[in-house]
Short mmCIF file of C-alpha atoms in Angstrom, two decimals:
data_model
loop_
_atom_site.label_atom_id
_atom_site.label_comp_id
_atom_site.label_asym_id
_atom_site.label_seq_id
_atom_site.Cartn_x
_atom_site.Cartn_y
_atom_site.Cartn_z
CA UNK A 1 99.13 158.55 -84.48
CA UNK A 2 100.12 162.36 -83.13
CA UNK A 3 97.77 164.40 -81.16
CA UNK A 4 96.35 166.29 -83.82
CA UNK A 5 94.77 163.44 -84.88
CA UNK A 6 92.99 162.83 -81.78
CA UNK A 7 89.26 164.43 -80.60
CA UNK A 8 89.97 166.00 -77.23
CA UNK A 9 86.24 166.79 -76.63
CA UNK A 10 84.94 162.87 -78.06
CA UNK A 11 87.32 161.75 -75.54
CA UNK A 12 86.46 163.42 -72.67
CA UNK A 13 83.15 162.85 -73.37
CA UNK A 14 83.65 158.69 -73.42
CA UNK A 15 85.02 159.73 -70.08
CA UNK A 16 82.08 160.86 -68.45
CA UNK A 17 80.17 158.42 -70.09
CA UNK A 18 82.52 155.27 -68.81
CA UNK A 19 81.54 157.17 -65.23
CA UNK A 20 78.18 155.57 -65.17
CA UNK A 21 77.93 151.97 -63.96
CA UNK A 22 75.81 149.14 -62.01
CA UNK A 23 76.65 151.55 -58.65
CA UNK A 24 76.55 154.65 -60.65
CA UNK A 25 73.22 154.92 -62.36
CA UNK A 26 72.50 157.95 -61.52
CA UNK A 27 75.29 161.09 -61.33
CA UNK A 28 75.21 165.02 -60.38
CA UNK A 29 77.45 166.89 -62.62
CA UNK A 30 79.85 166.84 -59.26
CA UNK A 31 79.98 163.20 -59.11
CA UNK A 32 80.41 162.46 -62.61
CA UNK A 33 83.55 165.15 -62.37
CA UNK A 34 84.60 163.32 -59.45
CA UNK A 35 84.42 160.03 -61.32
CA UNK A 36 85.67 160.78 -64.66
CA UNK A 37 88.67 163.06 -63.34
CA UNK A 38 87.34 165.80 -65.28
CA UNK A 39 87.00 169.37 -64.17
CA UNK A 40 83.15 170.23 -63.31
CA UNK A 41 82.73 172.87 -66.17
CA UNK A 42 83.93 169.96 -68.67
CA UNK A 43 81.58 167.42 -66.86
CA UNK A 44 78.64 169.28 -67.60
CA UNK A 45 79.26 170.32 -71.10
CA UNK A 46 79.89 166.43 -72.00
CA UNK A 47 76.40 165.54 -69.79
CA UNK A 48 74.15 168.35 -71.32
CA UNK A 49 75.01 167.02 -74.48
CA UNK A 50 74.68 163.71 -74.14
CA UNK A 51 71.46 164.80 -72.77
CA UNK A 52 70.81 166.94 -75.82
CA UNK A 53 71.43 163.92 -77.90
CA UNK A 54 69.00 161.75 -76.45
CA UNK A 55 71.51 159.58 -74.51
CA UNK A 56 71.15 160.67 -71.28
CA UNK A 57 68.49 161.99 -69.24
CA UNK A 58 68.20 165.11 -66.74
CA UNK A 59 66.04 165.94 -64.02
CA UNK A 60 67.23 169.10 -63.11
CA UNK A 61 70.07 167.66 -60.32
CA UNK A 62 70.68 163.51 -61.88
CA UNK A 63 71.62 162.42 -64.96
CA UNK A 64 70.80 158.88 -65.94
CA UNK A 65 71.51 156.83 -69.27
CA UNK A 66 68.67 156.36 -71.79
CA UNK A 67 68.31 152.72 -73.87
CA UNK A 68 69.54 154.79 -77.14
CA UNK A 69 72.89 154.12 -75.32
CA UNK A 70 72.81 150.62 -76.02
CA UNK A 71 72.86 151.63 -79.80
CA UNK A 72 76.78 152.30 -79.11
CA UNK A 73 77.28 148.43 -77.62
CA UNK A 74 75.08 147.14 -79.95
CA UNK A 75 77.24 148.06 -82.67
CA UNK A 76 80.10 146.30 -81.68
CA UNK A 77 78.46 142.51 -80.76
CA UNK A 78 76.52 142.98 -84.35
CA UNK A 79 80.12 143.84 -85.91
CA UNK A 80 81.67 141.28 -84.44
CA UNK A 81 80.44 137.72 -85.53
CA UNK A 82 81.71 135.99 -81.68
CA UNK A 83 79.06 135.99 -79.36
CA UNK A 84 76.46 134.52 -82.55
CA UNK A 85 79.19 131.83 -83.15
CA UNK A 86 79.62 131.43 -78.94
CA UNK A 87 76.03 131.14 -77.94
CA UNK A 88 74.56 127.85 -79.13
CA UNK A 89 77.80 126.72 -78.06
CA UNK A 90 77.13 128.15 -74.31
CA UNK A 91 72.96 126.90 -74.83
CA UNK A 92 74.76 122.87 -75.35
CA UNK A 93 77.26 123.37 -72.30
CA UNK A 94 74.31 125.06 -69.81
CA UNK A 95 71.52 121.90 -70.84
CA UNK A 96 74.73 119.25 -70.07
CA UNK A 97 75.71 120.43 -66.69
CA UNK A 98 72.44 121.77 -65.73
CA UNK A 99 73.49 125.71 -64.49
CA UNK A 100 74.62 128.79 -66.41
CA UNK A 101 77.03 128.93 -68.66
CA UNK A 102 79.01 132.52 -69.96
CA UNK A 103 81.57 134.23 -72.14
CA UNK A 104 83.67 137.02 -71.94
CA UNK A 105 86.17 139.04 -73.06
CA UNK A 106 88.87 141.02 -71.02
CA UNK A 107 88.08 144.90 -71.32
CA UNK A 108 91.70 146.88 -69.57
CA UNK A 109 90.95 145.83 -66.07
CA UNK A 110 87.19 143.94 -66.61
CA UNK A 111 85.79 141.42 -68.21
CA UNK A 112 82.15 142.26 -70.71
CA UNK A 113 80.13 139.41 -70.85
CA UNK A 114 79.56 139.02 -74.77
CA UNK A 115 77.13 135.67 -74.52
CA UNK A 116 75.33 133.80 -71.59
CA UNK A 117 72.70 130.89 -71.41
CA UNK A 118 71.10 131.27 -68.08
CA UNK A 119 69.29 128.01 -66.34
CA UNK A 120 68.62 130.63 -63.44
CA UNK A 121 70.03 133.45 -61.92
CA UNK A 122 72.54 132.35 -59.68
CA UNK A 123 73.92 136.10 -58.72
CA UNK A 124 71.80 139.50 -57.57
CA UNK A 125 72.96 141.10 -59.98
CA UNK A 126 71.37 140.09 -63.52
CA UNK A 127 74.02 139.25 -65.93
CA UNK A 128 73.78 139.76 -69.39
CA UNK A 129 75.86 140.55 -72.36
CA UNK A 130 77.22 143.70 -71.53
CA UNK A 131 77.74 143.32 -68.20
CA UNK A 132 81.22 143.63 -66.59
CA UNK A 133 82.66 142.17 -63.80
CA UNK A 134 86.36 142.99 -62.08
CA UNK A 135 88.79 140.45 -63.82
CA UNK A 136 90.68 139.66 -60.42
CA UNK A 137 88.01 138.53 -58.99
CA UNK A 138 85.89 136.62 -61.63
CA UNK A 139 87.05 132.89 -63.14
CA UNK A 140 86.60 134.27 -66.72
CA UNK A 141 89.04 137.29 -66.15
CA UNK A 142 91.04 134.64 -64.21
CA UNK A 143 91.54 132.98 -66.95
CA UNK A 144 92.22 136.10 -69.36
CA UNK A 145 94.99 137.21 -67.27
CA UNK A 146 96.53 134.13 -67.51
CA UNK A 147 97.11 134.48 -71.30
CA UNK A 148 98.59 137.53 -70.64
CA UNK A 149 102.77 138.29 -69.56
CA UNK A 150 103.69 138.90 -66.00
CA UNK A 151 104.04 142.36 -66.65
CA UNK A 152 100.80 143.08 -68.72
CA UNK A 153 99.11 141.27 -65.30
CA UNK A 154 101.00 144.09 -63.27
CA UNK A 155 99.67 147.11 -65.07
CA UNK A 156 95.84 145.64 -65.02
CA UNK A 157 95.75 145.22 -61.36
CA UNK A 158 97.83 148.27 -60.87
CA UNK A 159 94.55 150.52 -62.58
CA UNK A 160 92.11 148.08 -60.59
CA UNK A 161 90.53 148.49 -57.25
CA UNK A 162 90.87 145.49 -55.37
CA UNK A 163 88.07 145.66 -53.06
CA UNK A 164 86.72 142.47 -51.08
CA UNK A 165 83.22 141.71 -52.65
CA UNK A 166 83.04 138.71 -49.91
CA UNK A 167 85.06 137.79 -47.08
CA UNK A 168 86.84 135.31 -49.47
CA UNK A 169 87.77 137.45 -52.18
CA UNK A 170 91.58 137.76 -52.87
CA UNK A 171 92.68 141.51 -52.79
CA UNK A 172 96.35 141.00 -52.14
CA UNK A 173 97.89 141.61 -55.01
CA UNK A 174 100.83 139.31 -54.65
CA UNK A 175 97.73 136.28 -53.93
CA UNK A 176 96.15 137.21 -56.96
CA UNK A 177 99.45 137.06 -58.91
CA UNK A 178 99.99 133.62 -57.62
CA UNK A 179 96.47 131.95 -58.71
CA UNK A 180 97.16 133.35 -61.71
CA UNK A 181 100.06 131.71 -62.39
CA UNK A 182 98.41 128.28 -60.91
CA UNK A 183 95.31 129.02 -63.26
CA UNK A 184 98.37 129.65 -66.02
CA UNK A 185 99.99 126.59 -65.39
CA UNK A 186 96.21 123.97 -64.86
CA UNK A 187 94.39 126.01 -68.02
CA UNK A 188 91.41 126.78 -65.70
CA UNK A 189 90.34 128.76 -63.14
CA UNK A 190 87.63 127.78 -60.06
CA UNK A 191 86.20 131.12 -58.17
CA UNK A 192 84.78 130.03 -54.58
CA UNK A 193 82.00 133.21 -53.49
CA UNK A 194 84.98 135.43 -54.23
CA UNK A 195 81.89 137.55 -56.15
CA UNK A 196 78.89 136.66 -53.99
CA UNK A 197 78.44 134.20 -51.33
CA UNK A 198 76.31 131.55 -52.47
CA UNK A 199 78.39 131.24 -55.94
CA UNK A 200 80.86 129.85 -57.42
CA UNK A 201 82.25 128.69 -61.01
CA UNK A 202 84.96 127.40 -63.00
CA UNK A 203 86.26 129.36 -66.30
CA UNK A 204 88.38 127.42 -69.28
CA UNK A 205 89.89 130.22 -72.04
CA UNK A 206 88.60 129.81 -75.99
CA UNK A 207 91.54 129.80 -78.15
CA UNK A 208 91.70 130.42 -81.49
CA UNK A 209 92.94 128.11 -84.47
CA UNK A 210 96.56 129.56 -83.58
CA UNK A 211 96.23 129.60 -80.12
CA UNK A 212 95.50 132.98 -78.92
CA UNK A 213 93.21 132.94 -76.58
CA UNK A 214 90.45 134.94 -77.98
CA UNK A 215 87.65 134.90 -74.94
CA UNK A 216 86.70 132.64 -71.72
CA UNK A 217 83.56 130.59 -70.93
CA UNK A 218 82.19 129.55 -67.74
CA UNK A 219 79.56 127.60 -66.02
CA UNK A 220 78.44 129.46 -62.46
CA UNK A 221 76.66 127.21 -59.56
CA UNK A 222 75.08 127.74 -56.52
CA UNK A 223 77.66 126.74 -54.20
CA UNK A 224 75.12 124.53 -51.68
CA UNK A 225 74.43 122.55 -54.67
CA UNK A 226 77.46 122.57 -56.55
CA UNK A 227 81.14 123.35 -54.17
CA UNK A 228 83.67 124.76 -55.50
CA UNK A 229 85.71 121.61 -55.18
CA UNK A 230 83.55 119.71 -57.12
CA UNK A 231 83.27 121.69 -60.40
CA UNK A 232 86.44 120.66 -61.98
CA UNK A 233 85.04 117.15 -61.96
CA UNK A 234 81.30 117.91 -62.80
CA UNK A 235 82.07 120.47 -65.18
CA UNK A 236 85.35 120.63 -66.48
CA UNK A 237 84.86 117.46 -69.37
CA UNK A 238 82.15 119.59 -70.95
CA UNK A 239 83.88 122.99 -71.26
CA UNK A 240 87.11 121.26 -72.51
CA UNK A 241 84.95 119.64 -75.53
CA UNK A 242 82.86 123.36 -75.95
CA UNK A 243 86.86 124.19 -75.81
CA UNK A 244 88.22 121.84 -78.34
CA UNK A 245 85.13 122.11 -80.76
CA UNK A 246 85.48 126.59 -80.78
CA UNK A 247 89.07 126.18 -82.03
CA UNK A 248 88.93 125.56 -85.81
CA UNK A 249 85.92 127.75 -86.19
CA UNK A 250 88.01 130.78 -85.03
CA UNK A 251 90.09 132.27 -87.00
#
């Protein structure tokens, strides 16, 4: 594909877009240039329109996204036949263990949550499909970047910001490289309040019937009631079966 084939305007205007977020929900024009890496003049063009088109909204100084933007995520999970085939799946494995149970898919250096059954919110944030999380620090992206090569690893946490949500989360790059070659090598991943304090969870990849791995699912505790150390052995027997019973339905 050469350059002239390519929309310089659409993709400066994902840009800006991609600039909003759970910390980010509302932007001045100079933030969202700041953000998006995008001169201010540029910036504003993209947010006027988006405004224009009903996506965003304006107040004069802040822009904020509207719900029509959910029109552009919605299109992909109702393209995409995954999180339908996931979720009862995810509803089975949350009733067995008793706590939540997720999927996800690895996004460059995040993971989108594509399916969840919640037995109760567990985090402060509200997860939901759609939601992203950094993969470094999540089991599910744990487990994504363990499918991938050594050097495909590199590049994602080279683009991601590897900031200390808790005092226990991993940020040294080197540390990160080396659970993910132990979560590589067991074929799942346990995350103790590396997120939040107060949570924890244990991830298992979804393969497909010729063994790519396709997606991840998780069950998340409350770490007083469930530690860390004991998920593998409360937990782990049901996602292996959710595991074992996805494979032959994916193609």
């Amino acid at each position: 594909m050469g350059e002239r084939d390519l929309m310089g305007g659409f993709a400066k205007g994902l840009k800006v877009l991609e600039a909003f977020g759970v910390e980010r929900q509302r932007l001045s024009i100079t933030e969202a240039s700041e953000v998006s890496g995008l001169d201010r003049a540029t910036t504003r063009r993209c947010l006027l329109t988006l405004a224009d088109l009903g996506y965003a909204d304006y107040d004069g100084k802040f822009f904020s996204l509207t719900p029509k933007i959910l029109r552009i995520g919605h299109a992909w999970l109702s393209a995409t036949p995954l999180p339908m085939l996931l979720q009862p799946h995810l509803d089975q494995l949350s009733e067995r263990v008793g706590h939540s149970a997720s999927a996800s898919i690895l996004d460059n250096s995040e993971i989108v949550y594509i399916a969840r059954a919640s037995q109760k919110r567990v985090m402060s944030i509200n997860l939901m499909p759609g939601s992203r999380l950094p993969a470094y620090s999540a089991s599910m992206g744990r487990v994504l970047l363990a499918a991938l090569s050594d050097a495909e690893v590199d590049a994602i946490l080279s683009r991601s910001q590897l900031k200390a949500h808790t005092p226990r989360t991993l940020t040294d790059p080197m540390a990160i490289k080396a659970e993910i070659a132990r979560v590589r090598e067991q074929g799942y991943a346990v995350i103790d309040q590396e997120l939040e304090i107060g949570l924890c969870s244990i991830a298992v990849p979804v393969r497909n019937d010729r063994g790519r791995v396709v997606a991840a699912i998780n069950v998340g505790a409350p770490a007083a009631v469930l530690p860390a150390s004991e998920l593998p052995g409360h937990c782990l027997p049901a996602l292996r079966e959710v595991q074992a019973r996805l494979k032959p339905l994916l193609a």
